[in-house]
Amino acid sequence: MANFVNLLLLGIFMSANAASAAAPGCEVGDVDSMRFDCHPEANPNESDCVSRGCCWRAATERNANYTKHSGERLRGIPYCFYPSTFGYKISNVKQDDSGWSADLSLASNGGPYGADVKQLRIVVYFEDEDRLHFKIFDPANSRYEVPIPVPAPPAGKIPQVNYIVKYSEYPFGLQVIRATDHTTIFNSSVGGMIFEDQFLQISSLLPSSNLYGLGEHVAPMLLDLDYQTISLMARDRGTPHSENLNLYGVHPFYLNVEKSGHANGVLFLNSNPMDIALQPTPAITYRSIGGIMDFYVFMGSSPNEVVQQYLEVVGLPYMPPYWSLGFHLCRWGYDNATHTAQVVNDMRKMGIPQDVQWNDIDYMDRHLDFTYDKTRYSSLPDLVDDLHKHGQRYVMITDPGISSTQSAGSYLPFDDGLKMDVFLKNSSNQPIIGRVWPGETAFPDFSHPNAIEYWTKQVKAFHAEVPFDGLWIDMNEVSNFVVGSVQGCPNNSLENPPYKPGLGGDHMSTKTLCMSAKNYNTTQYNMHSLYGYFEAVASMSALKTVLKERSIVISRSTYPNSGAHGGHWLGDNNSNWPDLYLSIPGVLLFNMFGIPLVGADICGFGGSTTPELCTRWMQVGAFYPFSRNHNSIGSPPQEPSHFSPEYADGMRKALLIRYSLLPSLYTLFWQAHAQGATVARPLFFEFPKDPATLSIDKQFLWGAFLLISPVVDADETSVKAYFPADRWYDFYTGAGFDSKGESRTLTAELDAINLHLRGGYVTIKQDAGLTTTASRMNNFSLTVALSATNEAQGVLYLDDGVTLDSYETGQYSYITYQVNNGTLVSANNQHSVYTPTGGKYVQRVLVLGVDSPPKGVMLNKVPLSDSDYHYEASTKVMVVDLSSHNVLINSMYTIAWL
Ligand SMILES: *[C@@H]1O[C@H](CO)[C@@H](O)[C@H](O)[C@H]1NC(C)=O
Ligand SMILES: *[C@@H]1O[C@H](CO)[C@@H](O)[C@H](O)[C@H]1NC(C)=O
Ligand SMILES: *[C@@H]1O[C@H](CO)[C@@H](O)[C@H](O)[C@H]1NC(C)=O
Ligand SMILES: *[C@@H]1O[C@H](CO)[C@@H](O)[C@H](O)[C@H]1NC(C)=O
Ligand SMILES: *[C@@H]1O[C@H](CO)[C@@H](O)[C@H](O)[C@H]1NC(C)=O
Ligand SMILES: *[C@@H]1O[C@H](CO)[C@@H](O)[C@H](O)[C@H]1NC(C)=O
Ligand SMILES: *[C@@H]1O[C@H](CO)[C@@H](O)[C@H](O)[C@H]1NC(C)=O
Ligand SMILES: *[C@@H]1O[C@H](CO)[C@@H](O)[C@H](O)[C@H]1NC(C)=O
Ligand SMILES: CC(=O)N[C@H]1CO[C@H](CO)[C@@H](O)[C@@H]1O
């Protein structure tokens, strides 16, 4: 008997061993980089691995260099990996006009996280010339799908597509190949595809390891593929000191740049908490705990085109009001309205530009939304009135948590919410109660059909008391000071899913509501990461109804399509140099995500800034698309007006440059809104074939024309800047040089930020005032930066800056500039309806890179007098003074020089 038991054990041992070493399909693991992790949880072991139908083998050179990752997960070449025989088999492939569909049947054992959906369906839509869309789902049971608006699949056939789609039969994998250069963009014939109720997994080979996106996280711009796992789930998490931790927003979109310089992109349209594992193969693995597999693949082939194609799916950015491009000032810890007003007055006295004053939660009565403290902030309406009289604006914070403990009849936001049934509910179908600033609160379900009406009512009532100009929506991950709710959470599979994404070791409901809390249609398990998105939709809708003009919603939590409803700030950073640097990749990422109105808290939120740090940060922050200085309670003041002239001068100078460039910046926002362009742009977007640009995230561009090279370290008096091969001009002197693609060391005094104009572009400026209202009264000037072939081009979009849908309703002017052979042509023949009511004339034209002194200059073929122009031989700059000629900015004219 004893022998028999021993034999049996030996038999089991041997068969397990055989499965791991010689099982069919395990030879895929002979190449370390082709191993896809079958046991991402902590502490894998052989028997557990083999019972999953996977292969177990010690990696050839494993782990000496890898450490434990967040949440106790292992990093490195996996011991436990999928055999090449794991997965589904395809059958019944049917072509139709706009793609094909097929059945997928499970043909091996499935995953370890619950029952597998054995019969799946795949539908492949050839949606657009450069966009492929496919879905893999359970045909027998409808499952949650992300409720953001996306284009409907085409009704008929797309005449010509720039891709070829193939598949492998078993195990099933999909390949998407760009037709023009035969690059495989997506290839899921690797790893282990799994489809279970609470676990979806699919892997794909990447064409190159130049990978960007997958936010929101804090990290350098170029992602690290050395066995890194990025978790996505909206979370209120201040200043994580570890990269890749899940943060406020969720953007499962990446952009990839191939060796050729061509780019591609992929969106995984899924909103459940997920892990995204990257490995150096290069390859990507998505592990989501719900929804369906819904993918969009974008062929590019330039980075700009990838973003454009992505935004055609998730929605173009909205058009912000002109004033929102001015400078914003805020802090938590203004004790009263007088204190807030004092800051505004100090800024005016110091002659430092400011458009918008903000308040954090200090203004509220006991932290109740839609109230203000009638003692400390009794003069708030007067402050707002004074701002408006000075052509300035006011924005204050609003949190989603609505106090549930006020006596009935005393607090309408709660009473109305009950009446209109808009709160998220718990398992006994009552409003789920958490705890935030005002104490116990209920949380509006902004996806509820009544939510917009409910929220608009509150916004309108408060606006009647305090006529604010925009909404700052914080804490909308949604943040909660207790885990789940004040009653805790039930114990069920939504609260404790069989696979738990890394989440930095957090529980699912850490700092948020229970996963089983109920939205109108579904649960927080599915909709959690869309909370801030739906709040932004409701907030922007309310502002349109109440203000009847363009406004801003600045949201902490975002999801694809958020950019169509407002902007974002990067959250609670700290006053230190690393955070100053990391703000640049943060800003660049959100431009790729279609939320160009973005910036970090200038000078840092937490901690104490120093005058030097704050000066450098104000200089780079003057070039954030959304430029706001914000500070935490208890930290020393960091308003620009607070500093001595040694520092304040450098801050003022940077802001005045921003204000002078606002016509060009506003035009960039219009290009984002109308065409899906980025505003702040990484260098590789313009120079993707130059490998040196692929990792540059300490410099960035505005559009194609302005290179910004800030100081991001302490005690620097110079900065090393890279110049891709092109003609560049010093912004201050206009002197130019031709770069072959080289780094240069530039002087960087404390009072100035290095800026360069790119040859080939026309920049439109307006003399800076101390508010955008004042700036708009000033006249325009053009700076023509000639290319090496003496050409340049530019565009200008003009409207009144506030009317809703100015572009859509045609109330704008659009001017193009063409320069070649010594002639500038300003043409308004595309559209010229709007004429500025303030500053409207072109005062000056600067031409940079004019090789020899002009013999004459003509305006509309009529020679100008010698006193109307001059030439600076040392810098090769020609200045044409048009001030006595009344040249309207939106008129047709030519300027020629010989
Ligand atoms: C292997 O891992 C599983 C799951 O963690 C555990 O239950 C089992 O005891 C482990 N076996 C050994 C031999 O360590
Ligand atoms: C481990 O790290 C050391 C030092 O960085 C390096 O020399 C070595 O090549 C690495 N080994 C592997 C297997 O990556
Ligand atoms: C996709 O990947 C598989 C597995 O590595 C490989 O055999 C196949 O050639 C790839 N297909 C394409 C089109 O790249
Ligand atoms: C307002 O706050 C400032 C700054 O803390 C303080 O000095 C001042 O006394 C306060 N004024 C009133 C009226 O409370
Ligand atoms: C649901 O919330 C209500 C408060 O709105 C609370 O009284 C009740 O106990 C909660 N139910 C559960 C199951 O937590
Ligand atoms: C809720 O479900 C209805 C009916 O299926 C659908 O029309 C609506 O778009 C859904 N709303 C959200 C926010 O998911
Ligand atoms: C939750 O339920 C599971 C399964 O019923 C049980 O194993 C676990 O101990 C429970 N957890 C708690 C905290 O009650
Ligand atoms: C360039 O301008 C000169 C002087 O106006 C003119 O003679 C010449 O024909 C122009 N060349 C072209 C290619 O337009
Ligand atoms: C939570 C967090 O770290 N937020 C921001 C603070 O620091 C950097 C730089 O400003 C940002 O990129 C982070 O997103």
XYZ file of N, CA, C and O in Angstrom, residues 216 218 247-248 324-328 358 472 552-558 566-574 579-591 594-605 617-618 620-630 658 665 669 679-680 700 702:
288
model
N -3.309 57.605 -16.516
C -2.479 58.699 -16.062
C -1.440 58.175 -15.097
O -1.769 57.422 -14.184
N 2.789 59.229 -13.418
C 3.914 60.166 -13.376
C 5.167 59.393 -13.771
O 5.562 58.451 -13.094
N -3.265 56.708 -11.147
C -3.546 58.057 -10.656
C -4.984 58.444 -10.979
O -5.810 57.586 -11.270
N -5.224 59.762 -11.008
C -6.579 60.320 -11.118
C -7.377 59.879 -12.343
O -8.581 59.720 -12.278
N -9.180 81.919 -20.777
C -8.619 80.775 -20.040
C -7.161 80.525 -20.409
O -6.476 79.761 -19.733
N -6.688 81.184 -21.482
C -5.275 81.047 -21.844
C -4.408 82.084 -21.134
O -3.188 82.117 -21.310
N -5.042 82.949 -20.335
C -4.279 83.871 -19.507
C -3.704 83.148 -18.284
O -3.785 81.922 -18.173
N -3.138 83.902 -17.362
C -2.522 83.318 -16.161
C -3.553 83.207 -15.037
O -4.327 84.126 -14.789
N -3.533 82.052 -14.357
C -4.468 81.765 -13.264
C -3.697 81.689 -11.942
O -2.592 81.142 -11.902
N -8.668 82.298 -8.369
C -9.401 81.090 -7.958
C -9.493 81.027 -6.435
O -8.704 81.629 -5.719
N -13.996 74.340 -11.210
C -12.860 73.476 -10.940
C -13.425 72.256 -10.231
O -13.950 72.385 -9.114
N -14.732 77.232 -18.604
C -13.810 76.123 -18.370
C -14.325 75.199 -17.272
O -14.945 75.639 -16.299
N -14.052 73.924 -17.466
C -14.200 72.922 -16.419
C -12.823 72.290 -16.310
O -12.310 71.748 -17.290
N -12.192 72.427 -15.157
C -10.874 71.823 -14.972
C -11.060 70.645 -14.021
O -11.406 70.822 -12.852
N -10.859 69.455 -14.552
C -11.201 68.234 -13.823
C -9.948 67.465 -13.418
O -8.988 67.388 -14.174
N -9.984 66.870 -12.219
C -8.834 66.076 -11.805
C -8.890 64.686 -12.437
O -7.889 64.161 -12.877
N -10.083 64.094 -12.485
C -10.172 62.764 -13.087
C -10.683 62.893 -14.518
O -11.603 63.665 -14.781
N -10.066 62.154 -15.416
C -10.422 62.250 -16.832
C -10.436 60.865 -17.463
O -9.856 59.914 -16.921
N -13.625 69.966 -21.352
C -12.842 70.794 -20.443
C -11.380 70.411 -20.422
O -10.885 69.722 -21.323
N -10.702 70.855 -19.374
C -9.263 70.639 -19.245
C -8.930 69.869 -17.976
O -9.807 69.315 -17.297
N -7.644 69.872 -17.642
C -7.145 69.032 -16.550
C -5.915 69.692 -15.944
O -5.148 70.352 -16.651
N -5.771 69.551 -14.623
C -4.455 69.881 -14.064
C -3.882 68.595 -13.495
O -4.615 67.655 -13.207
N -2.555 68.551 -13.339
C -1.901 67.269 -13.087
C -1.977 66.816 -11.633
O -1.401 65.797 -11.272
N -2.684 67.575 -10.798
C -2.931 67.087 -9.448
C -1.910 67.550 -8.437
O -1.152 68.491 -8.663
N -1.915 66.848 -7.310
C -1.182 67.309 -6.135
C 0.300 66.958 -6.229
O 0.744 65.940 -5.705
N 1.065 67.823 -6.863
C 2.518 67.632 -6.914
C 3.172 68.342 -5.711
O 2.485 68.850 -4.827
N 4.480 68.365 -5.707
C 5.195 69.031 -4.627
C 6.159 70.070 -5.170
O 6.560 70.020 -6.337
N 9.553 67.236 -9.601
C 8.168 67.451 -10.020
C 8.066 68.540 -11.099
O 7.174 68.488 -11.951
N 8.975 69.511 -11.034
C 9.013 70.518 -12.107
C 9.309 69.817 -13.437
O 8.591 69.991 -14.424
N 10.336 68.985 -13.443
C 10.661 68.243 -14.673
C 9.510 67.349 -15.112
O 9.092 67.362 -16.283
N 8.962 66.545 -14.175
C 7.937 65.563 -14.558
C 6.642 66.200 -15.039
O 5.808 65.540 -15.661
N 6.493 67.495 -14.764
C 5.282 68.164 -15.265
C 5.310 68.225 -16.790
O 4.265 68.250 -17.426
N 6.500 68.239 -17.393
C 6.571 68.375 -18.861
C 6.042 67.108 -19.538
O 5.130 67.197 -20.360
N 6.570 65.892 -19.198
C 5.933 64.711 -19.796
C 4.438 64.620 -19.482
O 3.665 64.155 -20.331
N 4.023 65.070 -18.295
C 2.589 65.047 -17.955
C 1.769 65.892 -18.927
O 0.736 65.466 -19.439
N 2.244 67.101 -19.191
C 1.550 68.001 -20.110
C 1.542 67.413 -21.527
O 0.531 67.439 -22.226
N 2.664 66.852 -21.941
C 2.753 66.299 -23.300
C 1.821 65.100 -23.476
O 1.161 64.952 -24.504
N 1.745 64.248 -22.453
C 0.857 63.089 -22.521
C -0.590 63.509 -22.692
O -1.317 62.956 -23.515
N -1.031 64.494 -21.896
C -2.433 64.888 -21.989
C -2.756 65.555 -23.325
O -3.908 65.509 -23.777
N -1.751 66.122 -23.975
C -1.986 66.608 -25.327
C -2.216 65.433 -26.273
O -3.061 65.505 -27.159
N -5.799 64.177 -26.043
C -6.896 65.037 -26.497
C -7.408 65.968 -25.422
O -8.554 66.418 -25.486
N -6.572 66.265 -24.423
C -6.934 67.232 -23.379
C -5.824 68.284 -23.346
O -4.997 68.310 -22.420
N -5.792 69.130 -24.395
C -4.662 70.068 -24.489
C -4.675 71.161 -23.421
O -3.615 71.730 -23.144
N -5.852 71.449 -22.835
C -5.899 72.495 -21.800
C -5.416 71.874 -20.489
O -6.201 71.442 -19.647
N -4.095 71.829 -20.311
C -3.525 71.080 -19.194
C -2.270 71.776 -18.676
O -1.523 72.405 -19.428
N -2.063 71.678 -17.373
C -0.857 72.202 -16.753
C -0.696 71.604 -15.369
O -1.628 71.004 -14.833
N 0.501 71.739 -14.806
C 0.738 71.304 -13.422
C 0.638 72.524 -12.517
O 0.688 73.664 -12.985
N 0.485 72.297 -11.224
C 0.477 73.404 -10.264
C 1.858 74.069 -10.272
O 2.837 73.493 -9.781
N 1.898 75.280 -10.821
C 3.174 75.984 -10.955
C 3.734 76.322 -9.567
O 2.994 76.767 -8.687
N 5.006 76.090 -9.389
C 5.761 76.274 -8.141
C 5.502 75.148 -7.138
O 6.089 75.124 -6.055
N 4.621 74.213 -7.510
C 4.386 73.051 -6.657
C 3.257 73.279 -5.669
O 3.117 74.366 -5.119
N 2.465 72.241 -5.429
C 1.325 72.331 -4.508
C 1.796 72.105 -3.073
O 1.833 73.018 -2.269
N 9.966 77.610 -12.390
C 8.688 76.932 -12.636
C 7.689 77.890 -13.297
O 6.928 77.496 -14.191
N 7.721 79.154 -12.883
C 6.857 80.138 -13.549
C 7.259 80.262 -15.022
O 6.418 80.470 -15.898
N 8.642 77.877 -17.035
C 8.131 76.763 -17.848
C 6.602 76.780 -17.828
O 5.945 76.522 -18.846
N 6.033 77.161 -16.667
C 4.569 77.201 -16.534
C 3.919 78.242 -17.431
O 2.750 78.114 -17.794
N 4.678 79.271 -17.793
C 4.145 80.268 -18.728
C 3.903 79.627 -20.091
O 3.228 80.215 -20.932
N 4.442 78.424 -20.283
C 4.251 77.720 -21.560
C 3.434 76.442 -21.408
O 3.308 75.672 -22.351
N 2.874 76.202 -20.205
C 1.843 75.170 -20.098
C 0.631 75.702 -20.863
O 0.275 76.880 -20.713
N -0.051 74.852 -21.597
C -1.273 75.347 -22.252
C -2.252 75.942 -21.228
O -2.900 76.947 -21.501
N -2.364 75.321 -20.049
C -3.176 75.862 -18.955
C -2.191 76.271 -17.860
O -1.486 75.434 -17.288
N -2.136 77.584 -17.573
C -1.059 78.129 -16.748
C -1.600 78.621 -15.406
O -2.171 79.708 -15.321
N -1.452 77.800 -14.388
C -1.980 78.159 -13.069
C -0.960 77.862 -11.980
O -0.440 76.758 -11.870
N -0.719 78.850 -11.132
C 0.108 78.702 -9.934
C -0.853 78.366 -8.796
O -1.828 79.079 -8.566
N -0.581 77.242 -8.103
C -1.489 76.805 -7.034
C -0.660 76.234 -5.893
O 0.359 75.589 -6.114
N 4.168 85.016 -22.899
C 2.971 84.191 -23.139
C 1.827 85.048 -23.678
O 1.187 84.703 -24.667
N -1.251 80.975 -29.757
C -1.664 79.888 -28.866
C -3.149 79.568 -29.074
O -3.550 78.399 -29.141
N -5.135 76.102 -30.223
C -6.302 75.471 -29.593
C -7.413 75.251 -30.624
O -8.124 74.237 -30.576
N -1.382 70.920 -28.846
C -0.952 72.302 -28.592
C 0.504 72.274 -28.137
O 1.391 72.757 -28.822
N 0.761 71.693 -26.955
C 2.138 71.429 -26.521
C 2.504 70.071 -27.108
O 1.717 69.127 -27.038
N 10.103 71.089 -25.154
C 8.884 70.786 -25.899
C 8.579 71.920 -26.859
O 9.243 72.959 -26.847
N 5.546 74.403 -28.893
C 4.164 74.872 -29.090
C 3.903 74.683 -30.564
O 4.602 75.305 -31.404
